[in-house]
Amino acid sequence: MSLVNGLPAHVLLVHFVVVLVPLTALAVVASAVWPAVARRMGVVLPVLALVTLASVPLTTSAGEWLEEHVGSNALVRRHAELGDGLLPWALGLFVLAAAVWWTTRRTPSEQTGNRSASVIRIAAAVLSVAVAAGAIVDVYRIGDSGAKAAWHDGYSKTATGSGDGDD
């Protein structure tokens, strides 16, 4: 994917990643910590995580196309390097979402008193918090580096217009 209505696809697709990764991360953590949330979300949880996972390589692929069409500099290269690291986090969110969904499909009475189910739930909650935090921090770092690459010399620190708001 390269252009959408004359704009680089990356600048459009990145918005899906910026929204979906934190949303999925929060949903996975909430579902892992509170099984009632997972049961209420049902199959939406792993489907959301799958859509999030699919959006990452689409966005990075579009970003690689864009990288070839802009002047190469250290900021662009840094952004591209960071962007390549998001896929494992998105995959982790998907795997955890599927596992949480799968383990909470049983009724609460089937899960009560089962020591192994409690251990699995606690492990899933801990892993979910760790992967969610990593994914969110990574999205922030990637976005910050992308903004710096795009805007490093693209604006004036002082107003250039008349400032009266009648443009």
PDB file of C-alpha atoms in Angstrom:
ATOM      1  CA  MET A   1       0.000   0.000   0.000  1.00  0.00           C
ATOM      2  CA  SER A   2       1.489   3.331  -0.973  1.00  0.00           C
ATOM      3  CA  LEU A   3      -1.003   6.173  -1.545  1.00  0.00           C
ATOM      4  CA  VAL A   4      -4.582   6.843  -0.478  1.00  0.00           C
ATOM      5  CA  ASN A   5      -6.212   9.844  -2.169  1.00  0.00           C
ATOM      6  CA  GLY A   6      -2.760  11.217  -2.929  1.00  0.00           C
ATOM      7  CA  LEU A   7      -1.514  10.939   0.661  1.00  0.00           C
ATOM      8  CA  PRO A   8       1.034   8.401   1.836  1.00  0.00           C
ATOM      9  CA  ALA A   9      -0.950   5.480   3.289  1.00  0.00           C
ATOM     10  CA  HIS A  10       1.339   5.363   6.328  1.00  0.00           C
ATOM     11  CA  VAL A  11       0.142   8.711   7.660  1.00  0.00           C
ATOM     12  CA  LEU A  12      -3.432   7.400   7.558  1.00  0.00           C
ATOM     13  CA  LEU A  13      -2.847   3.826   8.752  1.00  0.00           C
ATOM     14  CA  VAL A  14      -0.741   4.922  11.697  1.00  0.00           C
ATOM     15  CA  HIS A  15      -3.904   6.273  13.336  1.00  0.00           C
ATOM     16  CA  PHE A  16      -5.344   2.762  13.494  1.00  0.00           C
ATOM     17  CA  VAL A  17      -2.245   1.505  15.286  1.00  0.00           C
ATOM     18  CA  VAL A  18      -2.139   4.469  17.663  1.00  0.00           C
ATOM     19  CA  VAL A  19      -5.743   3.788  18.704  1.00  0.00           C
ATOM     20  CA  LEU A  20      -5.952  -0.003  18.451  1.00  0.00           C
ATOM     21  CA  VAL A  21      -2.780  -1.005  20.312  1.00  0.00           C
ATOM     22  CA  PRO A  22      -3.583   0.879  23.553  1.00  0.00           C
ATOM     23  CA  LEU A  23      -7.284  -0.056  23.296  1.00  0.00           C
ATOM     24  CA  THR A  24      -6.423  -3.731  22.844  1.00  0.00           C
ATOM     25  CA  ALA A  25      -3.842  -3.569  25.625  1.00  0.00           C
ATOM     26  CA  LEU A  26      -6.393  -2.149  28.061  1.00  0.00           C
ATOM     27  CA  ALA A  27      -9.023  -4.681  27.002  1.00  0.00           C
ATOM     28  CA  VAL A  28      -6.609  -7.588  27.476  1.00  0.00           C
ATOM     29  CA  VAL A  29      -5.567  -6.393  30.940  1.00  0.00           C
ATOM     30  CA  ALA A  30      -9.160  -5.768  32.033  1.00  0.00           C
ATOM     31  CA  SER A  31     -10.208  -9.172  30.742  1.00  0.00           C
ATOM     32  CA  ALA A  32      -7.276 -10.959  32.381  1.00  0.00           C
ATOM     33  CA  VAL A  33      -7.814  -9.266  35.729  1.00  0.00           C
ATOM     34  CA  TRP A  34     -11.609  -9.503  35.744  1.00  0.00           C
ATOM     35  CA  PRO A  35     -12.950 -12.694  34.126  1.00  0.00           C
ATOM     36  CA  ALA A  36     -16.439 -11.150  34.056  1.00  0.00           C
ATOM     37  CA  VAL A  37     -15.099  -8.541  31.621  1.00  0.00           C
ATOM     38  CA  ALA A  38     -13.650 -11.296  29.430  1.00  0.00           C
ATOM     39  CA  ARG A  39     -16.939 -13.198  29.444  1.00  0.00           C
ATOM     40  CA  ARG A  40     -18.819 -10.030  28.594  1.00  0.00           C
ATOM     41  CA  MET A  41     -16.456  -9.171  25.747  1.00  0.00           C
ATOM     42  CA  GLY A  42     -16.562 -12.724  24.447  1.00  0.00           C
ATOM     43  CA  VAL A  43     -15.029 -13.317  21.047  1.00  0.00           C
ATOM     44  CA  VAL A  44     -14.690  -9.549  20.506  1.00  0.00           C
ATOM     45  CA  LEU A  45     -11.480  -9.619  22.564  1.00  0.00           C
ATOM     46  CA  PRO A  46      -9.443 -11.925  20.296  1.00  0.00           C
ATOM     47  CA  VAL A  47     -11.009 -10.394  17.168  1.00  0.00           C
ATOM     48  CA  LEU A  48      -9.959  -6.909  18.326  1.00  0.00           C
ATOM     49  CA  ALA A  49      -6.458  -8.220  19.000  1.00  0.00           C
ATOM     50  CA  LEU A  50      -6.344  -9.867  15.562  1.00  0.00           C
ATOM     51  CA  VAL A  51      -7.352  -6.629  13.827  1.00  0.00           C
ATOM     52  CA  THR A  52      -4.694  -4.819  15.858  1.00  0.00           C
ATOM     53  CA  LEU A  53      -2.101  -7.415  14.903  1.00  0.00           C
ATOM     54  CA  ALA A  54      -3.001  -7.118  11.208  1.00  0.00           C
ATOM     55  CA  SER A  55      -2.802  -3.310  11.310  1.00  0.00           C
ATOM     56  CA  VAL A  56       0.836  -3.320  12.424  1.00  0.00           C
ATOM     57  CA  PRO A  57       2.481  -4.940   9.366  1.00  0.00           C
ATOM     58  CA  LEU A  58       0.180  -2.969   7.045  1.00  0.00           C
ATOM     59  CA  THR A  59       1.331   0.254   8.657  1.00  0.00           C
ATOM     60  CA  THR A  60       5.007  -0.690   8.733  1.00  0.00           C
ATOM     61  CA  SER A  61       4.865  -1.783   5.099  1.00  0.00           C
ATOM     62  CA  ALA A  62       3.346   1.552   4.135  1.00  0.00           C
ATOM     63  CA  GLY A  63       6.004   3.220   6.284  1.00  0.00           C
ATOM     64  CA  GLU A  64       8.773   1.421   4.428  1.00  0.00           C
ATOM     65  CA  TRP A  65       7.349   2.718   1.159  1.00  0.00           C
ATOM     66  CA  LEU A  66       7.247   6.236   2.602  1.00  0.00           C
ATOM     67  CA  GLU A  67      10.804   5.922   3.914  1.00  0.00           C
ATOM     68  CA  GLU A  68      11.983   5.310   0.344  1.00  0.00           C
ATOM     69  CA  HIS A  69      10.184   8.478  -0.815  1.00  0.00           C
ATOM     70  CA  VAL A  70      11.420  10.989   1.762  1.00  0.00           C
ATOM     71  CA  GLY A  71      14.885  12.290   2.391  1.00  0.00           C
ATOM     72  CA  SER A  72      16.745   9.844   4.578  1.00  0.00           C
ATOM     73  CA  ASN A  73      18.053  11.188   7.848  1.00  0.00           C
ATOM     74  CA  ALA A  74      18.814   9.870  11.312  1.00  0.00           C
ATOM     75  CA  LEU A  75      15.330  10.723  12.613  1.00  0.00           C
ATOM     76  CA  VAL A  76      13.565   8.798   9.847  1.00  0.00           C
ATOM     77  CA  ARG A  77      15.876   5.815  10.284  1.00  0.00           C
ATOM     78  CA  ARG A  78      15.305   5.806  14.065  1.00  0.00           C
ATOM     79  CA  HIS A  79      11.534   5.910  13.563  1.00  0.00           C
ATOM     80  CA  ALA A  80      11.714   3.012  11.095  1.00  0.00           C
ATOM     81  CA  GLU A  81      13.869   0.957  13.481  1.00  0.00           C
ATOM     82  CA  LEU A  82      11.454   1.530  16.362  1.00  0.00           C
ATOM     83  CA  GLY A  83       8.453   0.760  14.141  1.00  0.00           C
ATOM     84  CA  ASP A  84       9.903  -2.635  13.260  1.00  0.00           C
ATOM     85  CA  GLY A  85       9.790  -3.580  16.948  1.00  0.00           C
ATOM     86  CA  LEU A  86       6.027  -3.260  17.430  1.00  0.00           C
ATOM     87  CA  LEU A  87       4.972  -6.520  15.767  1.00  0.00           C
ATOM     88  CA  PRO A  88       6.124  -8.800  18.629  1.00  0.00           C
ATOM     89  CA  TRP A  89       4.147  -6.699  21.114  1.00  0.00           C
ATOM     90  CA  ALA A  90       1.025  -6.882  18.933  1.00  0.00           C
ATOM     91  CA  LEU A  91       1.519 -10.635  18.574  1.00  0.00           C
ATOM     92  CA  GLY A  92       1.834 -10.944  22.347  1.00  0.00           C
ATOM     93  CA  LEU A  93      -1.424  -9.031  22.805  1.00  0.00           C
ATOM     94  CA  PHE A  94      -3.150 -11.357  20.351  1.00  0.00           C
ATOM     95  CA  VAL A  95      -1.855 -14.530  22.003  1.00  0.00           C
ATOM     96  CA  LEU A  96      -2.864 -13.284  25.455  1.00  0.00           C
ATOM     97  CA  ALA A  97      -6.271 -12.131  24.211  1.00  0.00           C
ATOM     98  CA  ALA A  98      -6.930 -15.552  22.695  1.00  0.00           C
ATOM     99  CA  ALA A  99      -5.711 -17.321  25.852  1.00  0.00           C
ATOM    100  CA  VAL A 100      -7.803 -15.139  28.168  1.00  0.00           C
ATOM    101  CA  TRP A 101     -10.851 -15.614  25.969  1.00  0.00           C
ATOM    102  CA  TRP A 102     -10.310 -19.377  25.800  1.00  0.00           C
ATOM    103  CA  THR A 103      -9.840 -19.797  29.558  1.00  0.00           C
ATOM    104  CA  THR A 104     -12.854 -17.677  30.507  1.00  0.00           C
ATOM    105  CA  ARG A 105     -15.309 -19.361  28.147  1.00  0.00           C
ATOM    106  CA  ARG A 106     -16.354 -21.784  30.892  1.00  0.00           C
ATOM    107  CA  THR A 107     -19.042 -20.796  33.360  1.00  0.00           C
ATOM    108  CA  PRO A 108     -17.914 -19.353  36.717  1.00  0.00           C
ATOM    109  CA  SER A 109     -19.142 -22.502  38.539  1.00  0.00           C
ATOM    110  CA  GLU A 110     -16.855 -24.663  36.367  1.00  0.00           C
ATOM    111  CA  GLN A 111     -13.881 -22.489  37.319  1.00  0.00           C
ATOM    112  CA  THR A 112     -14.557 -22.228  41.052  1.00  0.00           C
ATOM    113  CA  GLY A 113     -12.217 -24.190  43.289  1.00  0.00           C
ATOM    114  CA  ASN A 114      -9.896 -25.158  40.479  1.00  0.00           C
ATOM    115  CA  ARG A 115      -6.399 -24.301  41.723  1.00  0.00           C
ATOM    116  CA  SER A 116      -4.778 -24.605  38.284  1.00  0.00           C
ATOM    117  CA  ALA A 117      -7.362 -22.209  36.838  1.00  0.00           C
ATOM    118  CA  SER A 118      -6.428 -19.646  39.511  1.00  0.00           C
ATOM    119  CA  VAL A 119      -2.724 -20.010  38.746  1.00  0.00           C
ATOM    120  CA  ILE A 120      -3.386 -19.634  35.017  1.00  0.00           C
ATOM    121  CA  ARG A 121      -5.546 -16.565  35.625  1.00  0.00           C
ATOM    122  CA  ILE A 122      -2.885 -14.918  37.796  1.00  0.00           C
ATOM    123  CA  ALA A 123      -0.161 -15.712  35.246  1.00  0.00           C
ATOM    124  CA  ALA A 124      -2.323 -14.343  32.439  1.00  0.00           C
ATOM    125  CA  ALA A 125      -2.977 -11.163  34.417  1.00  0.00           C
ATOM    126  CA  VAL A 126       0.717 -10.596  35.149  1.00  0.00           C
ATOM    127  CA  LEU A 127       1.732 -11.318  31.553  1.00  0.00           C
ATOM    128  CA  SER A 128      -1.075  -9.114  30.246  1.00  0.00           C
ATOM    129  CA  VAL A 129       0.035  -6.158  32.340  1.00  0.00           C
ATOM    130  CA  ALA A 130       3.653  -6.608  31.217  1.00  0.00           C
ATOM    131  CA  VAL A 131       2.851  -6.997  27.505  1.00  0.00           C
ATOM    132  CA  ALA A 132       0.261  -4.202  27.563  1.00  0.00           C
ATOM    133  CA  ALA A 133       2.723  -1.816  29.210  1.00  0.00           C
ATOM    134  CA  GLY A 134       5.436  -2.749  26.712  1.00  0.00           C
ATOM    135  CA  ALA A 135       3.089  -2.289  23.753  1.00  0.00           C
ATOM    136  CA  ILE A 136       1.811   1.087  24.938  1.00  0.00           C
ATOM    137  CA  VAL A 137       5.303   2.392  25.715  1.00  0.00           C
ATOM    138  CA  ASP A 138       6.531   1.161  22.324  1.00  0.00           C
ATOM    139  CA  VAL A 139       3.661   2.897  20.488  1.00  0.00           C
ATOM    140  CA  TYR A 140       4.475   6.104  22.362  1.00  0.00           C
ATOM    141  CA  ARG A 141       8.189   5.880  21.490  1.00  0.00           C
ATOM    142  CA  ILE A 142       7.433   5.126  17.836  1.00  0.00           C
ATOM    143  CA  GLY A 143       4.926   7.964  17.590  1.00  0.00           C
ATOM    144  CA  ASP A 144       7.267  10.412  19.276  1.00  0.00           C
ATOM    145  CA  SER A 145      10.102   9.522  16.913  1.00  0.00           C
ATOM    146  CA  GLY A 146       7.754   9.772  13.924  1.00  0.00           C
ATOM    147  CA  ALA A 147       6.560  13.209  14.983  1.00  0.00           C
ATOM    148  CA  LYS A 148      10.148  14.370  15.398  1.00  0.00           C
ATOM    149  CA  ALA A 149      11.055  12.976  11.971  1.00  0.00           C
ATOM    150  CA  ALA A 150       8.076  14.657  10.314  1.00  0.00           C
ATOM    151  CA  TRP A 151       8.192  18.002  12.077  1.00  0.00           C
ATOM    152  CA  HIS A 152      11.834  18.586  13.070  1.00  0.00           C
ATOM    153  CA  ASP A 153      12.189  21.593  10.721  1.00  0.00           C
ATOM    154  CA  GLY A 154       8.625  21.880   9.437  1.00  0.00           C
ATOM    155  CA  TYR A 155       7.313  24.755  11.511  1.00  0.00           C
ATOM    156  CA  SER A 156       8.283  28.149  12.856  1.00  0.00           C
ATOM    157  CA  LYS A 157       8.514  28.709  16.599  1.00  0.00           C
ATOM    158  CA  THR A 158       7.089  32.161  16.067  1.00  0.00           C
ATOM    159  CA  ALA A 159       3.771  32.916  14.398  1.00  0.00           C
ATOM    160  CA  THR A 160       4.134  33.764  10.730  1.00  0.00           C
ATOM    161  CA  GLY A 161       0.585  35.024  10.058  1.00  0.00           C
ATOM    162  CA  SER A 162      -1.190  38.130  11.237  1.00  0.00           C
ATOM    163  CA  GLY A 163      -2.552  36.238  14.232  1.00  0.00           C
ATOM    164  CA  ASP A 164      -6.021  37.785  13.956  1.00  0.00           C
ATOM    165  CA  GLY A 165      -7.690  34.464  13.127  1.00  0.00           C
ATOM    166  CA  ASP A 166      -9.359  35.770   9.944  1.00  0.00           C
ATOM    167  CA  ASP A 167      -7.519  33.438   7.564  1.00  0.00           C
TER     168      ASP A 167
END
